[in-house]
């Protein structure tokens, strides 16, 4: 019964959070992801993506529950779905600020958080680390970042129009302990809920807003969790990128949570309509 209720809660919250997303940078949801000491991993769908529910993950004592043992971080690389053939890889000598930046509407007066963006090696793999810095009413605020697509495709902007599917391998990792309703402390990342968005240029100095994937995942047994995010802008009018040197973005945000948990992006993969990987010459292995 607890698992059923927790799963229902996760799905209900996810649906509620994304109802307020609109057509500009400051239209993203201000809802916060609530947490419980037991939950299941859930994934929602929109018209521009298809996905299935991920395996259940529960926690009672924080290290093991109902026979499910915590996974060591050394197991993480094997869970990445796209790392063997991605379009964008992250490297330690990369100029992070030139390709990705945080949302900062009204100098962070809205629900977004200040973040530290850096490249950190996790289990031997260099990844983009997103560290959330701000709290509001006891919860960490919402980290929101946007990737500059015109930088990834600089010199071959015509390939932007070919993008049909976008994938990202994301890892969450607990930094601070989560305290359950019963007072139990667990070093787990907990809920990972948010939105995956395209922001192509309108050609008039602005960007549209296309919330294509509202995700809801969770990890309550181990210190880390691993997820593949997938959206398909190619099946929605106005969501695809255009052949232009103007700023265009892929944006990612995670709703607020009570415990400190960073997330890492291992790679980005851009595919054409036939599923072929579109290379980004300056960002390959």
GROMACS .gro file of C-alpha atoms in nm:
model
  285
    1UNK     CA    1   0.000   0.000   0.000
    2UNK     CA    2   0.287   0.242   0.083
    3UNK     CA    3   0.443   0.184  -0.257
    4UNK     CA    4   0.110   0.239  -0.432
    5UNK     CA    5   0.047   0.564  -0.246
    6UNK     CA    6   0.401   0.691  -0.303
    7UNK     CA    7   0.384   0.617  -0.674
    8UNK     CA    8   0.048   0.791  -0.699
    9UNK     CA    9   0.193   1.090  -0.512
   10UNK     CA   10   0.492   1.115  -0.748
   11UNK     CA   11   0.272   1.103  -1.057
   12UNK     CA   12   0.020   1.351  -0.915
   13UNK     CA   13   0.292   1.598  -0.818
   14UNK     CA   14   0.462   1.569  -1.155
   15UNK     CA   15   0.138   1.637  -1.340
   16UNK     CA   16   0.064   1.937  -1.118
   17UNK     CA   17   0.409   2.085  -1.154
   18UNK     CA   18   0.406   2.103  -1.531
   19UNK     CA   19   0.064   2.257  -1.572
   20UNK     CA   20   0.214   2.603  -1.524
   21UNK     CA   21   0.495   2.578  -1.784
   22UNK     CA   22   0.452   2.836  -2.061
   23UNK     CA   23   0.630   2.999  -2.349
   24UNK     CA   24   0.916   3.195  -2.195
   25UNK     CA   25   1.212   3.149  -1.964
   26UNK     CA   26   1.022   3.262  -1.655
   27UNK     CA   27   0.723   3.035  -1.721
   28UNK     CA   28   0.869   2.720  -1.566
   29UNK     CA   29   0.698   2.563  -1.268
   30UNK     CA   30   0.751   2.697  -0.917
   31UNK     CA   31   0.620   2.380  -0.756
   32UNK     CA   32   0.850   2.176  -0.535
   33UNK     CA   33   0.885   1.798  -0.539
   34UNK     CA   34   0.762   1.657  -0.210
   35UNK     CA   35   0.926   1.347  -0.065
   36UNK     CA   36   0.847   1.045   0.149
   37UNK     CA   37   1.058   0.771   0.297
   38UNK     CA   38   0.927   0.516   0.047
   39UNK     CA   39   0.849   0.575  -0.320
   40UNK     CA   40   0.874   0.423  -0.663
   41UNK     CA   41   1.045   0.545  -0.975
   42UNK     CA   42   0.793   0.693  -1.216
   43UNK     CA   43   0.811   0.857  -1.560
   44UNK     CA   44   0.547   1.067  -1.728
   45UNK     CA   45   0.487   1.128  -2.097
   46UNK     CA   46   0.393   1.420  -2.317
   47UNK     CA   47   0.292   1.434  -2.681
   48UNK     CA   48   0.658   1.467  -2.782
   49UNK     CA   49   0.806   1.165  -2.606
   50UNK     CA   50   0.734   0.809  -2.513
   51UNK     CA   51   0.880   0.633  -2.214
   52UNK     CA   52   0.807   0.352  -1.971
   53UNK     CA   53   0.811   0.340  -1.594
   54UNK     CA   54   1.154   0.270  -1.449
   55UNK     CA   55   1.220  -0.008  -1.195
   56UNK     CA   56   1.106   0.043  -0.839
   57UNK     CA   57   1.348   0.180  -0.583
   58UNK     CA   58   1.260   0.183  -0.214
   59UNK     CA   59   1.438   0.272   0.107
   60UNK     CA   60   1.367   0.235   0.477
   61UNK     CA   61   1.698   0.255   0.662
   62UNK     CA   62   1.871   0.437   0.379
   63UNK     CA   63   2.104   0.157   0.277
   64UNK     CA   64   1.885  -0.145   0.216
   65UNK     CA   65   1.514  -0.218   0.195
   66UNK     CA   66   1.317  -0.533   0.132
   67UNK     CA   67   1.627  -0.714   0.012
   68UNK     CA   68   1.740  -0.439  -0.225
   69UNK     CA   69   2.104  -0.346  -0.157
   70UNK     CA   70   2.258  -0.008  -0.220
   71UNK     CA   71   2.461   0.015  -0.542
   72UNK     CA   72   2.823   0.132  -0.536
   73UNK     CA   73   2.906   0.430  -0.755
   74UNK     CA   74   3.152   0.211  -0.947
   75UNK     CA   75   2.847   0.050  -1.113
   76UNK     CA   76   2.734   0.381  -1.258
   77UNK     CA   77   2.925   0.388  -1.593
   78UNK     CA   78   2.755   0.068  -1.707
   79UNK     CA   79   2.413   0.233  -1.666
   80UNK     CA   80   2.478   0.514  -1.917
   81UNK     CA   81   2.273   0.447  -2.230
   82UNK     CA   82   2.441   0.678  -2.482
   83UNK     CA   83   2.800   0.720  -2.371
   84UNK     CA   84   2.947   0.492  -2.637
   85UNK     CA   85   2.810   0.709  -2.919
   86UNK     CA   86   2.702   1.056  -2.810
   87UNK     CA   87   2.716   1.395  -2.983
   88UNK     CA   88   2.853   1.594  -2.688
   89UNK     CA   89   3.102   1.479  -2.425
   90UNK     CA   90   3.232   1.690  -2.137
   91UNK     CA   91   3.604   1.736  -2.076
   92UNK     CA   92   3.801   1.880  -1.786
   93UNK     CA   93   3.960   2.157  -1.995
   94UNK     CA   94   3.627   2.268  -2.137
   95UNK     CA   95   3.514   2.632  -2.111
   96UNK     CA   96   3.187   2.551  -1.935
   97UNK     CA   97   3.053   2.908  -1.935
   98UNK     CA   98   3.069   2.925  -2.314
   99UNK     CA   99   2.828   2.635  -2.370
  100UNK     CA  100   2.592   2.626  -2.071
  101UNK     CA  101   2.452   2.886  -1.834
  102UNK     CA  102   2.195   2.908  -1.554
  103UNK     CA  103   1.861   3.084  -1.576
  104UNK     CA  104   1.882   3.409  -1.382
  105UNK     CA  105   1.554   3.593  -1.427
  106UNK     CA  106   1.531   3.904  -1.210
  107UNK     CA  107   1.866   3.823  -1.048
  108UNK     CA  108   1.737   3.493  -0.903
  109UNK     CA  109   1.434   3.652  -0.737
  110UNK     CA  110   1.210   3.388  -0.894
  111UNK     CA  111   1.219   3.018  -0.805
  112UNK     CA  112   1.549   2.940  -0.978
  113UNK     CA  113   1.866   2.881  -0.776
  114UNK     CA  114   2.219   3.003  -0.815
  115UNK     CA  115   2.424   2.707  -0.934
  116UNK     CA  116   2.786   2.610  -0.970
  117UNK     CA  117   2.859   2.458  -1.311
  118UNK     CA  118   3.182   2.262  -1.341
  119UNK     CA  119   3.335   1.952  -1.493
  120UNK     CA  120   3.393   1.676  -1.241
  121UNK     CA  121   3.502   1.318  -1.290
  122UNK     CA  122   3.254   1.073  -1.144
  123UNK     CA  123   3.354   0.706  -1.139
  124UNK     CA  124   3.614   0.782  -1.404
  125UNK     CA  125   3.385   0.976  -1.640
  126UNK     CA  126   3.410   1.356  -1.681
  127UNK     CA  127   3.062   1.504  -1.646
  128UNK     CA  128   2.895   1.842  -1.620
  129UNK     CA  129   2.819   1.890  -1.250
  130UNK     CA  130   2.520   2.103  -1.150
  131UNK     CA  131   2.543   2.209  -0.785
  132UNK     CA  132   2.237   2.382  -0.636
  133UNK     CA  133   2.325   2.661  -0.390
  134UNK     CA  134   2.006   2.835  -0.271
  135UNK     CA  135   1.737   2.731  -0.026
  136UNK     CA  136   1.387   2.865   0.029
  137UNK     CA  137   1.160   2.756   0.316
  138UNK     CA  138   1.385   2.460   0.391
  139UNK     CA  139   1.400   2.327   0.035
  140UNK     CA  140   1.674   2.371  -0.220
  141UNK     CA  141   1.545   2.594  -0.498
  142UNK     CA  142   1.519   2.493  -0.863
  143UNK     CA  143   1.840   2.454  -1.067
  144UNK     CA  144   1.769   2.554  -1.428
  145UNK     CA  145   2.032   2.539  -1.701
  146UNK     CA  146   2.037   2.593  -2.076
  147UNK     CA  147   2.284   2.459  -2.334
  148UNK     CA  148   2.385   2.678  -2.627
  149UNK     CA  149   2.298   2.472  -2.934
  150UNK     CA  150   2.454   2.729  -3.167
  151UNK     CA  151   2.788   2.662  -2.994
  152UNK     CA  152   2.761   2.285  -3.032
  153UNK     CA  153   2.685   2.325  -3.404
  154UNK     CA  154   2.913   2.617  -3.480
  155UNK     CA  155   3.029   2.595  -3.841
  156UNK     CA  156   2.767   2.333  -3.933
  157UNK     CA  157   2.446   2.507  -3.829
  158UNK     CA  158   2.255   2.331  -4.109
  159UNK     CA  159   2.263   2.015  -3.896
  160UNK     CA  160   2.043   2.185  -3.635
  161UNK     CA  161   1.741   2.137  -3.859
  162UNK     CA  162   1.803   1.762  -3.871
  163UNK     CA  163   1.758   1.706  -3.496
  164UNK     CA  164   1.455   1.485  -3.434
  165UNK     CA  165   1.542   1.327  -3.097
  166UNK     CA  166   1.752   1.450  -2.803
  167UNK     CA  167   1.882   1.224  -2.526
  168UNK     CA  168   2.083   1.289  -2.210
  169UNK     CA  169   2.237   1.054  -1.955
  170UNK     CA  170   2.192   1.212  -1.610
  171UNK     CA  171   2.321   1.096  -1.272
  172UNK     CA  172   2.194   1.225  -0.937
  173UNK     CA  173   2.413   1.202  -0.628
  174UNK     CA  174   2.330   1.276  -0.265
  175UNK     CA  175   2.542   1.531  -0.081
  176UNK     CA  176   2.335   1.575   0.233
  177UNK     CA  177   2.111   1.330   0.416
  178UNK     CA  178   1.737   1.310   0.362
  179UNK     CA  179   1.532   1.293   0.680
  180UNK     CA  180   1.211   1.092   0.653
  181UNK     CA  181   0.883   1.160   0.828
  182UNK     CA  182   0.983   0.907   1.094
  183UNK     CA  183   1.318   1.078   1.155
  184UNK     CA  184   1.521   0.818   0.965
  185UNK     CA  185   1.822   0.967   0.788
  186UNK     CA  186   1.931   0.835   0.449
  187UNK     CA  187   2.213   0.939   0.216
  188UNK     CA  188   1.999   0.915  -0.098
  189UNK     CA  189   1.924   1.167  -0.377
  190UNK     CA  190   1.549   1.105  -0.351
  191UNK     CA  191   1.313   1.249  -0.612
  192UNK     CA  192   1.442   1.366  -0.950
  193UNK     CA  193   1.154   1.554  -1.113
  194UNK     CA  194   1.173   1.828  -1.371
  195UNK     CA  195   1.146   1.928  -1.735
  196UNK     CA  196   1.344   1.886  -2.059
  197UNK     CA  197   1.283   2.172  -2.302
  198UNK     CA  198   1.380   2.304  -2.647
  199UNK     CA  199   1.411   2.677  -2.710
  200UNK     CA  200   1.473   2.740  -3.081
  201UNK     CA  201   1.507   3.094  -3.205
  202UNK     CA  202   1.196   3.264  -3.342
  203UNK     CA  203   1.411   3.475  -3.573
  204UNK     CA  204   1.298   3.789  -3.393
  205UNK     CA  205   1.552   3.796  -3.112
  206UNK     CA  206   1.346   3.563  -2.892
  207UNK     CA  207   1.319   3.191  -2.821
  208UNK     CA  208   1.010   2.974  -2.804
  209UNK     CA  209   0.945   2.739  -2.512
  210UNK     CA  210   0.867   2.371  -2.580
  211UNK     CA  211   0.831   2.158  -2.269
  212UNK     CA  212   0.860   1.816  -2.433
  213UNK     CA  213   0.944   1.584  -2.144
  214UNK     CA  214   0.816   1.617  -1.788
  215UNK     CA  215   1.005   1.351  -1.596
  216UNK     CA  216   0.962   1.199  -1.251
  217UNK     CA  217   1.223   0.955  -1.123
  218UNK     CA  218   1.352   0.860  -0.777
  219UNK     CA  219   1.629   0.674  -0.594
  220UNK     CA  220   1.575   0.584  -0.229
  221UNK     CA  221   1.818   0.295  -0.180
  222UNK     CA  222   2.155   0.412  -0.309
  223UNK     CA  223   2.362   0.727  -0.285
  224UNK     CA  224   2.316   0.783  -0.659
  225UNK     CA  225   2.068   0.727  -0.939
  226UNK     CA  226   2.109   0.708  -1.317
  227UNK     CA  227   1.851   0.811  -1.578
  228UNK     CA  228   1.816   0.856  -1.953
  229UNK     CA  229   1.608   1.158  -2.055
  230UNK     CA  230   1.457   1.152  -2.404
  231UNK     CA  231   1.252   1.407  -2.595
  232UNK     CA  232   1.147   1.420  -2.959
  233UNK     CA  233   1.113   1.776  -3.087
  234UNK     CA  234   1.079   1.639  -3.440
  235UNK     CA  235   0.716   1.542  -3.387
  236UNK     CA  236   0.598   1.880  -3.261
  237UNK     CA  237   0.558   2.185  -3.482
  238UNK     CA  238   0.777   2.474  -3.371
  239UNK     CA  239   0.991   2.266  -3.134
  240UNK     CA  240   1.276   2.196  -3.378
  241UNK     CA  241   1.590   2.403  -3.417
  242UNK     CA  242   1.664   2.615  -3.721
  243UNK     CA  243   1.970   2.684  -3.935
  244UNK     CA  244   2.093   2.995  -3.756
  245UNK     CA  245   2.386   3.134  -3.559
  246UNK     CA  246   2.144   3.301  -3.316
  247UNK     CA  247   2.125   3.160  -2.961
  248UNK     CA  248   1.910   2.845  -2.933
  249UNK     CA  249   1.887   2.624  -2.627
  250UNK     CA  250   1.823   2.282  -2.483
  251UNK     CA  251   1.713   2.349  -2.127
  252UNK     CA  252   1.693   2.121  -1.824
  253UNK     CA  253   1.557   2.189  -1.476
  254UNK     CA  254   1.496   1.986  -1.162
  255UNK     CA  255   1.225   2.079  -0.913
  256UNK     CA  256   1.318   2.171  -0.556
  257UNK     CA  257   1.398   1.903  -0.297
  258UNK     CA  258   1.468   1.914   0.080
  259UNK     CA  259   1.808   1.744   0.080
  260UNK     CA  260   2.119   1.856  -0.102
  261UNK     CA  261   2.171   1.641  -0.413
  262UNK     CA  262   2.379   1.738  -0.715
  263UNK     CA  263   2.310   1.611  -1.062
  264UNK     CA  264   2.555   1.534  -1.339
  265UNK     CA  265   2.511   1.523  -1.717
  266UNK     CA  266   2.733   1.262  -1.876
  267UNK     CA  267   2.652   1.330  -2.241
  268UNK     CA  268   2.407   1.469  -2.495
  269UNK     CA  269   2.298   1.276  -2.801
  270UNK     CA  270   2.126   1.431  -3.104
  271UNK     CA  271   1.960   1.200  -3.357
  272UNK     CA  272   1.800   1.254  -3.696
  273UNK     CA  273   1.462   1.110  -3.791
  274UNK     CA  274   1.620   0.773  -3.875
  275UNK     CA  275   1.798   0.747  -3.540
  276UNK     CA  276   2.145   0.832  -3.672
  277UNK     CA  277   2.371   1.026  -3.436
  278UNK     CA  278   2.445   1.382  -3.545
  279UNK     CA  279   2.804   1.460  -3.454
  280UNK     CA  280   2.928   1.783  -3.298
  281UNK     CA  281   3.281   1.797  -3.430
  282UNK     CA  282   3.434   2.002  -3.147
  283UNK     CA  283   3.264   1.808  -2.868
  284UNK     CA  284   3.331   1.444  -2.953
  285UNK     CA  285   3.552   1.205  -2.763
   0.00000   0.00000   0.00000
